[in-house]
PDB file of C-alpha atoms and ligand atoms in Angstrom:
ATOM      1  CA  MET A 775       0.257   0.224  -0.075  1.00  0.00           C
ATOM      2  CA  ASP A 776       1.508   3.364  -0.901  1.00  0.00           C
ATOM      3  CA  ARG A 777      -0.138   4.632   2.542  1.00  0.00           C
ATOM      4  CA  TRP A 778      -0.644   2.710   5.332  1.00  0.00           C
ATOM      5  CA  SER A 779      -3.493   5.619   7.422  1.00  0.00           C
ATOM      6  CA  LYS A 780      -6.873   7.434   6.353  1.00  0.00           C
ATOM      7  CA  GLY A 781      -7.755   9.573   9.319  1.00  0.00           C
ATOM      8  CA  ARG A 782      -8.511   7.621  12.208  1.00  0.00           C
ATOM      9  CA  VAL A 783      -7.906   4.258   9.952  1.00  0.00           C
ATOM     10  CA  ILE A 784      -4.393   2.851  10.426  1.00  0.00           C
ATOM     11  CA  LEU A 785      -3.389  -0.525   8.737  1.00  0.00           C
ATOM     12  CA  VAL A 786      -0.939  -3.278  10.365  1.00  0.00           C
ATOM     13  CA  GLY A 787       0.217  -6.354   9.210  1.00  0.00           C
ATOM     14  CA  ASP A 788      -0.980  -7.946   5.833  1.00  0.00           C
ATOM     15  CA  ALA A 789      -3.443  -5.553   5.370  1.00  0.00           C
ATOM     16  CA  GLY A 790      -0.696  -2.875   5.284  1.00  0.00           C
ATOM     17  CA  TYR A 791       2.504  -4.959   3.723  1.00  0.00           C
ATOM     18  CA  SER A 792       2.009  -8.260   2.878  1.00  0.00           C
ATOM     19  CA  THR A 793       5.370  -9.793   1.983  1.00  0.00           C
ATOM     20  CA  GLY A 794       3.699 -12.676  -0.325  1.00  0.00           C
ATOM     21  CA  VAL A 795       6.252 -15.615  -0.451  1.00  0.00           C
ATOM     22  CA  SER A 796       9.255 -13.965   1.421  1.00  0.00           C
ATOM     23  CA  GLY A 797       8.170 -15.452   4.308  1.00  0.00           C
ATOM     24  CA  ARG A 798       8.490 -12.959   6.858  1.00  0.00           C
ATOM     25  CA  GLY A 799       4.550 -11.803   7.406  1.00  0.00           C
ATOM     26  CA  THR A 800       4.249 -12.651  10.708  1.00  0.00           C
ATOM     27  CA  THR A 801       7.970 -11.115  11.966  1.00  0.00           C
ATOM     28  CA  LEU A 802       6.513  -7.467  10.391  1.00  0.00           C
ATOM     29  CA  ALA A 803       2.787  -7.704  11.369  1.00  0.00           C
ATOM     30  CA  PHE A 804       4.489  -7.936  15.176  1.00  0.00           C
ATOM     31  CA  ILE A 805       6.668  -5.081  15.043  1.00  0.00           C
ATOM     32  CA  GLY A 806       4.226  -3.128  12.943  1.00  0.00           C
ATOM     33  CA  ALA A 807       2.105  -3.683  16.118  1.00  0.00           C
ATOM     34  CA  TYR A 808       5.431  -2.758  18.553  1.00  0.00           C
ATOM     35  CA  ILE A 809       5.513   0.160  16.645  1.00  0.00           C
ATOM     36  CA  LEU A 810       2.249   1.519  16.683  1.00  0.00           C
ATOM     37  CA  ALA A 811       1.341   0.818  19.659  1.00  0.00           C
ATOM     38  CA  GLY A 812       5.064   2.609  21.027  1.00  0.00           C
ATOM     39  CA  GLU A 813       4.330   5.089  18.735  1.00  0.00           C
ATOM     40  CA  ILE A 814       0.499   5.651  19.700  1.00  0.00           C
ATOM     41  CA  GLY A 815       2.287   5.940  23.610  1.00  0.00           C
ATOM     42  CA  ARG A 816       4.313   8.175  22.472  1.00  0.00           C
ATOM     43  CA  HIS A 817       1.904  11.041  21.042  1.00  0.00           C
ATOM     44  CA  GLN A 818      -0.907  12.607  22.048  1.00  0.00           C
ATOM     45  CA  ASP A 819      -1.803  13.032  18.813  1.00  0.00           C
ATOM     46  CA  HIS A 820      -2.474  10.247  16.924  1.00  0.00           C
ATOM     47  CA  THR A 821      -1.488  11.826  13.344  1.00  0.00           C
ATOM     48  CA  LYS A 822       2.068  12.190  14.780  1.00  0.00           C
ATOM     49  CA  ALA A 823       1.871   8.565  16.034  1.00  0.00           C
ATOM     50  CA  PHE A 824       0.877   7.273  12.444  1.00  0.00           C
ATOM     51  CA  ILE A 825       3.177   9.609  10.339  1.00  0.00           C
ATOM     52  CA  GLN A 826       6.098   8.252  12.916  1.00  0.00           C
ATOM     53  CA  TYR A 827       4.768   4.719  12.519  1.00  0.00           C
ATOM     54  CA  GLU A 828       4.648   4.507   8.610  1.00  0.00           C
ATOM     55  CA  THR A 829       8.429   6.777   9.048  1.00  0.00           C
ATOM     56  CA  LEU A 830       9.990   3.732  11.106  1.00  0.00           C
ATOM     57  CA  MET A 831       8.455   0.744   9.469  1.00  0.00           C
ATOM     58  CA  ARG A 832       8.473   1.852   5.701  1.00  0.00           C
ATOM     59  CA  PRO A 833      12.467   1.263   5.614  1.00  0.00           C
ATOM     60  CA  TYR A 834      12.218  -2.135   7.396  1.00  0.00           C
ATOM     61  CA  VAL A 835       8.373  -3.437   4.779  1.00  0.00           C
ATOM     62  CA  THR A 836      10.929  -2.547   2.116  1.00  0.00           C
ATOM     63  CA  ALA A 837      14.129  -4.295   3.017  1.00  0.00           C
ATOM     64  CA  ALA A 838      11.998  -7.068   4.040  1.00  0.00           C
ATOM     65  CA  GLN A 839       9.920  -7.299   0.679  1.00  0.00           C
ATOM     66  CA  GLU A 840      12.793  -7.752  -1.183  1.00  0.00           C
ATOM     67  CA  MET A 841      13.244 -11.182  -2.530  1.00  0.00           C
ATOM     68  CA  THR A 842      16.295 -13.329  -3.466  1.00  0.00           C
ATOM     69  CA  PRO A 843      16.309 -13.531  -7.616  1.00  0.00           C
ATOM     70  CA  GLY A 844      14.987 -17.153  -8.389  1.00  0.00           C
ATOM     71  CA  SER A 845      13.595 -17.542  -5.267  1.00  0.00           C
ATOM     72  CA  ILE A 846       9.725 -17.109  -6.377  1.00  0.00           C
ATOM     73  CA  ARG A 847      10.955 -19.745  -9.215  1.00  0.00           C
ATOM     74  CA  LEU A 848      11.946 -22.235  -6.822  1.00  0.00           C
ATOM     75  CA  PHE A 849       8.671 -22.172  -4.488  1.00  0.00           C
ATOM     76  CA  MET A 850       6.315 -21.890  -7.715  1.00  0.00           C
ATOM     77  CA  PRO A 851       7.566 -23.503 -10.160  1.00  0.00           C
ATOM     78  CA  LYS A 852       5.930 -24.223 -13.295  1.00  0.00           C
ATOM     79  CA  THR A 853       6.772 -27.676 -14.805  1.00  0.00           C
ATOM     80  CA  ARG A 854       5.683 -31.004 -13.440  1.00  0.00           C
ATOM     81  CA  THR A 855       9.218 -32.176 -12.910  1.00  0.00           C
ATOM     82  CA  ALA A 856      10.380 -29.072 -11.004  1.00  0.00           C
ATOM     83  CA  ILE A 857       7.205 -29.225  -8.507  1.00  0.00           C
ATOM     84  CA  ALA A 858       8.205 -32.668  -7.728  1.00  0.00           C
ATOM     85  CA  LEU A 859      11.496 -31.898  -6.876  1.00  0.00           C
ATOM     86  CA  ARG A 860      10.421 -28.735  -4.883  1.00  0.00           C
ATOM     87  CA  ASN A 861       8.021 -31.243  -3.121  1.00  0.00           C
ATOM     88  CA  THR A 862      10.774 -33.319  -2.356  1.00  0.00           C
ATOM     89  CA  LEU A 863      13.378 -30.351  -1.332  1.00  0.00           C
ATOM     90  CA  LEU A 864      10.612 -28.961   0.939  1.00  0.00           C
ATOM     91  CA  SER A 865       9.855 -33.059   2.734  1.00  0.00           C
ATOM     92  CA  PHE A 866      13.797 -32.163   3.656  1.00  0.00           C
ATOM     93  CA  ALA A 867      13.130 -28.738   4.955  1.00  0.00           C
ATOM     94  CA  ALA A 868      13.509 -29.898   8.765  1.00  0.00           C
ATOM     95  CA  ARG A 869      17.231 -31.530   7.561  1.00  0.00           C
ATOM     96  CA  PRO A 870      20.005 -28.728   8.220  1.00  0.00           C
ATOM     97  CA  ALA A 871      21.194 -28.141   4.889  1.00  0.00           C
ATOM     98  CA  VAL A 872      17.923 -28.229   3.741  1.00  0.00           C
ATOM     99  CA  ALA A 873      17.271 -25.322   6.249  1.00  0.00           C
ATOM    100  CA  GLY A 874      20.347 -23.577   5.609  1.00  0.00           C
ATOM    101  CA  LEU A 875      19.614 -23.215   2.206  1.00  0.00           C
ATOM    102  CA  ILE A 876      15.991 -22.331   2.384  1.00  0.00           C
ATOM    103  CA  LYS A 877      17.336 -19.702   4.727  1.00  0.00           C
ATOM    104  CA  ARG A 878      19.858 -18.218   2.377  1.00  0.00           C
ATOM    105  CA  LEU A 879      17.239 -18.252  -0.152  1.00  0.00           C
ATOM    106  CA  THR A 880      14.982 -16.266   2.014  1.00  0.00           C
ATOM    107  CA  GLU A 881      16.840 -14.301   4.479  1.00  0.00           C
ATOM    108  CA  SER A 882      16.775 -10.429   3.936  1.00  0.00           C
ATOM    109  CA  LYS A 883      20.314  -9.293   4.923  1.00  0.00           C
ATOM    110  CA  ALA A 884      18.607  -5.679   4.499  1.00  0.00           C
ATOM    111  CA  ALA A 885      15.625  -6.349   7.058  1.00  0.00           C
ATOM    112  CA  GLU A 886      18.007  -8.198   9.895  1.00  0.00           C
ATOM    113  CA  LYS A 887      20.001  -4.331  10.385  1.00  0.00           C
ATOM    114  CA  VAL A 888      16.815  -2.249  11.832  1.00  0.00           C
ATOM    115  CA  THR A 889      16.622  -1.486  15.338  1.00  0.00           C
ATOM    116  CA  LEU A 890      13.707  -1.327  17.221  1.00  0.00           C
ATOM    117  CA  PRO A 891      12.952   1.865  19.483  1.00  0.00           C
ATOM    118  CA  ASP A 892      12.807   0.694  23.376  1.00  0.00           C
ATOM    119  CA  TYR A 893       9.592   2.061  24.131  1.00  0.00           C
ATOM    120  CA  GLU A 894       9.728   0.703  27.760  1.00  0.00           C
ATOM    121  CA  THR A 895      12.445   2.751  28.498  1.00  0.00           C
ATOM    122  CA  THR A 896      11.467   5.444  27.024  1.00  0.00           C
ATOM    123  CA  LEU A 897       7.425   5.609  28.311  1.00  0.00           C
ATOM    124  CA  VAL A 898       8.650   5.218  31.677  1.00  0.00           C
ATOM    125  CA  GLN A 899      10.817   8.185  31.507  1.00  0.00           C
ATOM    126  CA  GLN A 900       8.074  10.376  30.469  1.00  0.00           C
TER     127      GLN A 900
HETATM  128  C1  FAD B1815       0.735 -20.526   3.400  1.00  0.00           C
HETATM  129  C2  FAD B1815       1.139 -19.801   3.769  1.00  0.00           C
HETATM  130  C3  FAD B1815       2.629 -19.647   5.002  1.00  0.00           C
HETATM  131  C4  FAD B1815       2.928 -18.545   5.597  1.00  0.00           C
HETATM  132  N1  FAD B1815       4.796 -18.905   6.264  1.00  0.00           N
HETATM  133  C5  FAD B1815       5.067 -17.704   6.885  1.00  0.00           C
HETATM  134  C6  FAD B1815       5.902 -18.107   7.689  1.00  0.00           C
HETATM  135  O1  FAD B1815       6.244 -18.828   7.428  1.00  0.00           O
HETATM  136  N2  FAD B1815       6.647 -17.322   8.101  1.00  0.00           N
HETATM  137  C7  FAD B1815       6.030 -15.713   8.421  1.00  0.00           C
HETATM  138  O2  FAD B1815       6.491 -14.835   8.903  1.00  0.00           O
HETATM  139  N3  FAD B1815       4.813 -15.547   7.632  1.00  0.00           N
HETATM  140  C8  FAD B1815       4.379 -16.373   6.922  1.00  0.00           C
HETATM  141  N4  FAD B1815       3.283 -16.255   6.519  1.00  0.00           N
HETATM  142  C9  FAD B1815       2.429 -15.119   6.892  1.00  0.00           C
HETATM  143  C10 FAD B1815       1.616 -14.756   7.469  1.00  0.00           C
HETATM  144  O3  FAD B1815       0.635 -15.806   7.772  1.00  0.00           O
HETATM  145  C11 FAD B1815       0.818 -13.248   7.730  1.00  0.00           C
HETATM  146  O4  FAD B1815       2.191 -12.166   7.235  1.00  0.00           O
HETATM  147  C12 FAD B1815       0.388 -12.923   8.941  1.00  0.00           C
HETATM  148  O5  FAD B1815      -0.582 -14.424   9.314  1.00  0.00           O
HETATM  149  C13 FAD B1815      -0.037 -11.520   8.983  1.00  0.00           C
HETATM  150  O6  FAD B1815      -0.644 -11.272  10.353  1.00  0.00           O
HETATM  151  P1  FAD B1815      -1.915 -10.361  10.453  1.00  0.00           P
HETATM  152  O7  FAD B1815      -2.267 -10.010  11.832  1.00  0.00           O
HETATM  153  O8  FAD B1815      -1.670  -9.351   9.632  1.00  0.00           O
HETATM  154  O9  FAD B1815      -3.072 -11.095   9.411  1.00  0.00           O
HETATM  155  P2  FAD B1815      -4.079 -12.253   9.102  1.00  0.00           P
HETATM  156  O10 FAD B1815      -3.216 -13.332   9.967  1.00  0.00           O
HETATM  157  O11 FAD B1815      -4.757 -12.977   8.069  1.00  0.00           O
HETATM  158  O12 FAD B1815      -4.872 -12.134  10.662  1.00  0.00           O
HETATM  159  C14 FAD B1815      -6.011 -11.365   9.967  1.00  0.00           C
HETATM  160  C15 FAD B1815      -7.403 -11.377  10.812  1.00  0.00           C
HETATM  161  O13 FAD B1815      -8.299 -10.752  10.595  1.00  0.00           O
HETATM  162  C16 FAD B1815      -9.399 -11.733  10.365  1.00  0.00           C
HETATM  163  N5  FAD B1815     -10.829 -10.721   9.736  1.00  0.00           N
HETATM  164  C17 FAD B1815     -11.190 -10.801   8.504  1.00  0.00           C
HETATM  165  N6  FAD B1815     -11.701  -9.835   7.799  1.00  0.00           N
HETATM  166  C18 FAD B1815     -12.447  -9.663   9.172  1.00  0.00           C
HETATM  167  C19 FAD B1815     -13.380  -8.877   9.165  1.00  0.00           C
HETATM  168  N7  FAD B1815     -14.140  -7.945   8.565  1.00  0.00           N
HETATM  169  N8  FAD B1815     -14.016  -8.822  10.523  1.00  0.00           N
HETATM  170  C20 FAD B1815     -13.292  -9.483  11.485  1.00  0.00           C
HETATM  171  N9  FAD B1815     -12.054  -9.940  11.498  1.00  0.00           N
HETATM  172  C21 FAD B1815     -12.200 -10.184   9.992  1.00  0.00           C
HETATM  173  C22 FAD B1815      -9.312 -12.955   9.651  1.00  0.00           C
HETATM  174  O14 FAD B1815     -10.129 -13.970   9.986  1.00  0.00           O
HETATM  175  C23 FAD B1815      -7.666 -13.075  10.562  1.00  0.00           C
HETATM  176  O15 FAD B1815      -8.240 -13.900  11.556  1.00  0.00           O
HETATM  177  C24 FAD B1815       2.242 -17.297   5.814  1.00  0.00           C
HETATM  178  C25 FAD B1815       1.197 -17.322   4.748  1.00  0.00           C
HETATM  179  C26 FAD B1815       0.450 -18.487   4.328  1.00  0.00           C
HETATM  180  C27 FAD B1815      -0.311 -17.882   3.644  1.00  0.00           C
END
């Protein structure tokens, strides 16, 4: 979504920034809820809280939505042979070697670098 709020309505999680098959939708939904709650706690004015929520959250979402080239084709192949290969690979998904390969294909290094605000400390000090 280009914007996540209008008036007093604000979007969190998949409604605002679904990541498709990148496998980080739950993480984003939790982080979004954390930041939104923290910013509402910090600001008297919900408009300021919504702007700050989007300012903090947008770079994290953009980074998390980046897909490793080829990963969509790997997870949603088009031929019967490739589908069978994908299914075989996923049946071993819990094994360390395969889990490592899936992690390398889906992880976003940029997303891991985001530092979250410590609202508990900020709100207790207010
Ligand atoms: C097959 C699949 C695999 C996934 N795997 C992963 C994974 O490995 N890791 C990961 O991080 N993410 C994964 N995701 C994504 C993850 O599930 C979502 O990103 C996450 O659940 C988003 O949370 P949410 O609270 O925003 O939305 P949702 O979990 O979709 O919650 C929305 C809720 O609102 C309810 N609702 C809808 N309309 C209304 C209404 N009108 N009134 C009242 N209630 C309503 C729905 O019933 C639902 O309970 C996967 C998703 C799918 C489909």
